[in-house]
Short mmCIF file of C-alpha atoms in Angstrom, two decimals:
data_model
loop_
_atom_site.label_atom_id
_atom_site.label_comp_id
_atom_site.label_asym_id
_atom_site.label_seq_id
_atom_site.Cartn_x
_atom_site.Cartn_y
_atom_site.Cartn_z
CA MET C 1 33.45 -21.76 -0.11
CA GLN C 2 32.63 -17.98 -1.56
CA ALA C 3 32.62 -14.85 -0.15
CA SER C 4 29.16 -12.91 -0.61
CA PRO C 5 29.59 -9.19 -1.47
CA ASP C 6 29.68 -6.73 0.82
CA ARG C 7 27.11 -4.14 1.64
CA ALA C 8 28.41 -1.40 0.33
CA GLY C 9 29.20 -2.95 -3.42
CA VAL C 10 25.73 -4.13 -3.63
CA VAL C 11 24.17 -0.31 -2.67
CA GLN C 12 26.18 0.75 -5.83
CA ALA C 13 25.61 -2.01 -7.99
CA LEU C 14 21.78 -1.67 -7.21
CA ALA C 15 22.33 2.66 -8.10
CA ALA C 16 24.08 2.08 -11.31
CA ALA C 17 21.39 -0.05 -12.50
CA SER C 18 18.53 2.37 -10.99
CA ARG C 19 20.53 4.85 -13.43
CA ALA C 20 20.72 3.08 -16.01
CA PHE C 21 17.21 2.10 -16.39
CA VAL C 22 15.71 5.79 -15.50
CA GLY C 23 17.67 7.06 -18.40
CA ILE C 24 16.86 4.22 -21.00
CA THR C 25 13.11 5.51 -19.46
CA ALA C 26 14.20 8.73 -20.16
CA ARG C 27 15.12 7.95 -23.73
CA SER C 28 12.49 5.74 -24.53
CA LEU C 29 10.01 8.20 -23.46
CA ALA C 30 11.70 10.70 -25.79
CA ALA C 31 11.42 8.71 -28.81
CA VAL C 32 7.42 7.90 -28.67
CA GLU C 33 4.95 10.61 -30.63
CA GLY C 34 3.25 12.07 -28.26
CA ASP C 35 3.30 13.04 -24.60
CA ILE C 36 3.87 9.55 -22.74
CA THR C 37 3.43 10.34 -18.97
CA LEU C 38 5.87 7.35 -16.38
CA PRO C 39 2.70 6.35 -15.30
CA GLN C 40 1.75 5.38 -18.55
CA PHE C 41 5.25 4.14 -19.97
CA ARG C 42 4.52 1.43 -16.32
CA ALA C 43 1.39 0.03 -17.28
CA LEU C 44 2.64 -0.14 -21.21
CA ALA C 45 5.68 -2.34 -20.05
CA VAL C 46 3.90 -4.44 -17.70
CA LEU C 47 1.26 -5.43 -20.36
CA ALA C 48 4.65 -5.81 -22.82
CA VAL C 49 5.75 -8.54 -20.04
CA ARG C 50 2.55 -10.05 -18.89
CA GLY C 51 -0.13 -9.37 -21.50
CA SER C 52 -3.20 -8.96 -21.69
CA GLN C 53 -4.36 -7.56 -17.74
CA ARG C 54 -6.99 -6.57 -16.35
CA GLY C 55 -7.71 -3.39 -14.90
CA SER C 56 -7.28 -4.22 -11.33
CA ASP C 57 -3.79 -6.06 -11.77
CA ILE C 58 -2.47 -3.50 -13.55
CA ALA C 59 -3.65 -1.17 -10.72
CA GLU C 60 -2.04 -3.92 -7.99
CA GLU C 61 1.05 -3.93 -10.16
CA LEU C 62 1.52 0.01 -10.24
CA ARG C 63 0.36 0.39 -6.44
CA VAL C 64 -2.17 3.40 -7.86
CA ASN C 65 -5.83 3.16 -7.01
CA PRO C 66 -8.30 1.17 -9.16
CA SER C 67 -9.83 3.89 -10.71
CA THR C 68 -6.67 6.16 -11.58
CA ALA C 69 -4.88 2.69 -13.36
CA THR C 70 -8.99 3.13 -15.58
CA ARG C 71 -8.15 6.91 -16.23
CA MET C 72 -4.63 5.83 -17.28
CA LEU C 73 -5.54 2.70 -19.27
CA ASP C 74 -8.33 4.68 -21.44
CA ARG C 75 -6.00 7.59 -22.13
CA LEU C 76 -3.68 5.32 -23.50
CA ALA C 77 -6.81 3.19 -25.70
CA ARG C 78 -7.63 6.84 -26.82
CA LYS C 79 -4.29 7.27 -28.15
CA GLY C 80 -4.53 4.05 -29.85
CA LEU C 81 -1.71 2.29 -27.67
CA ILE C 82 -3.52 -0.76 -26.38
CA ARG C 83 -6.62 -1.98 -26.90
CA ARG C 84 -9.79 -2.32 -23.95
CA SER C 85 -12.25 -5.20 -23.84
CA ARG C 86 -14.76 -6.04 -20.95
CA SER C 87 -13.43 -9.39 -19.06
CA ALA C 88 -16.44 -12.19 -19.24
CA THR C 89 -15.05 -12.30 -15.89
CA ASP C 90 -15.45 -9.08 -14.73
CA ARG C 91 -18.63 -7.42 -13.02
#
């Protein structure tokens, strides 16, 4: 039977992974021409992983109000980073 990792080791590993992710995100944001906010970057990441999504789905994933997600997606569309289209299943 294999011993489970100690709690402190797991916490340290998670903290290291979090720092690495923040560093990668900061470098990615700096490399993008124009100003992209961290929430916009997160929305782009959701779209990159999941493909086409409804605004309400992105809002839920990012834990923001649907109106906030709509404004964010509109800004990304104006910057030419995404294309928005009306869903036949939306109201």
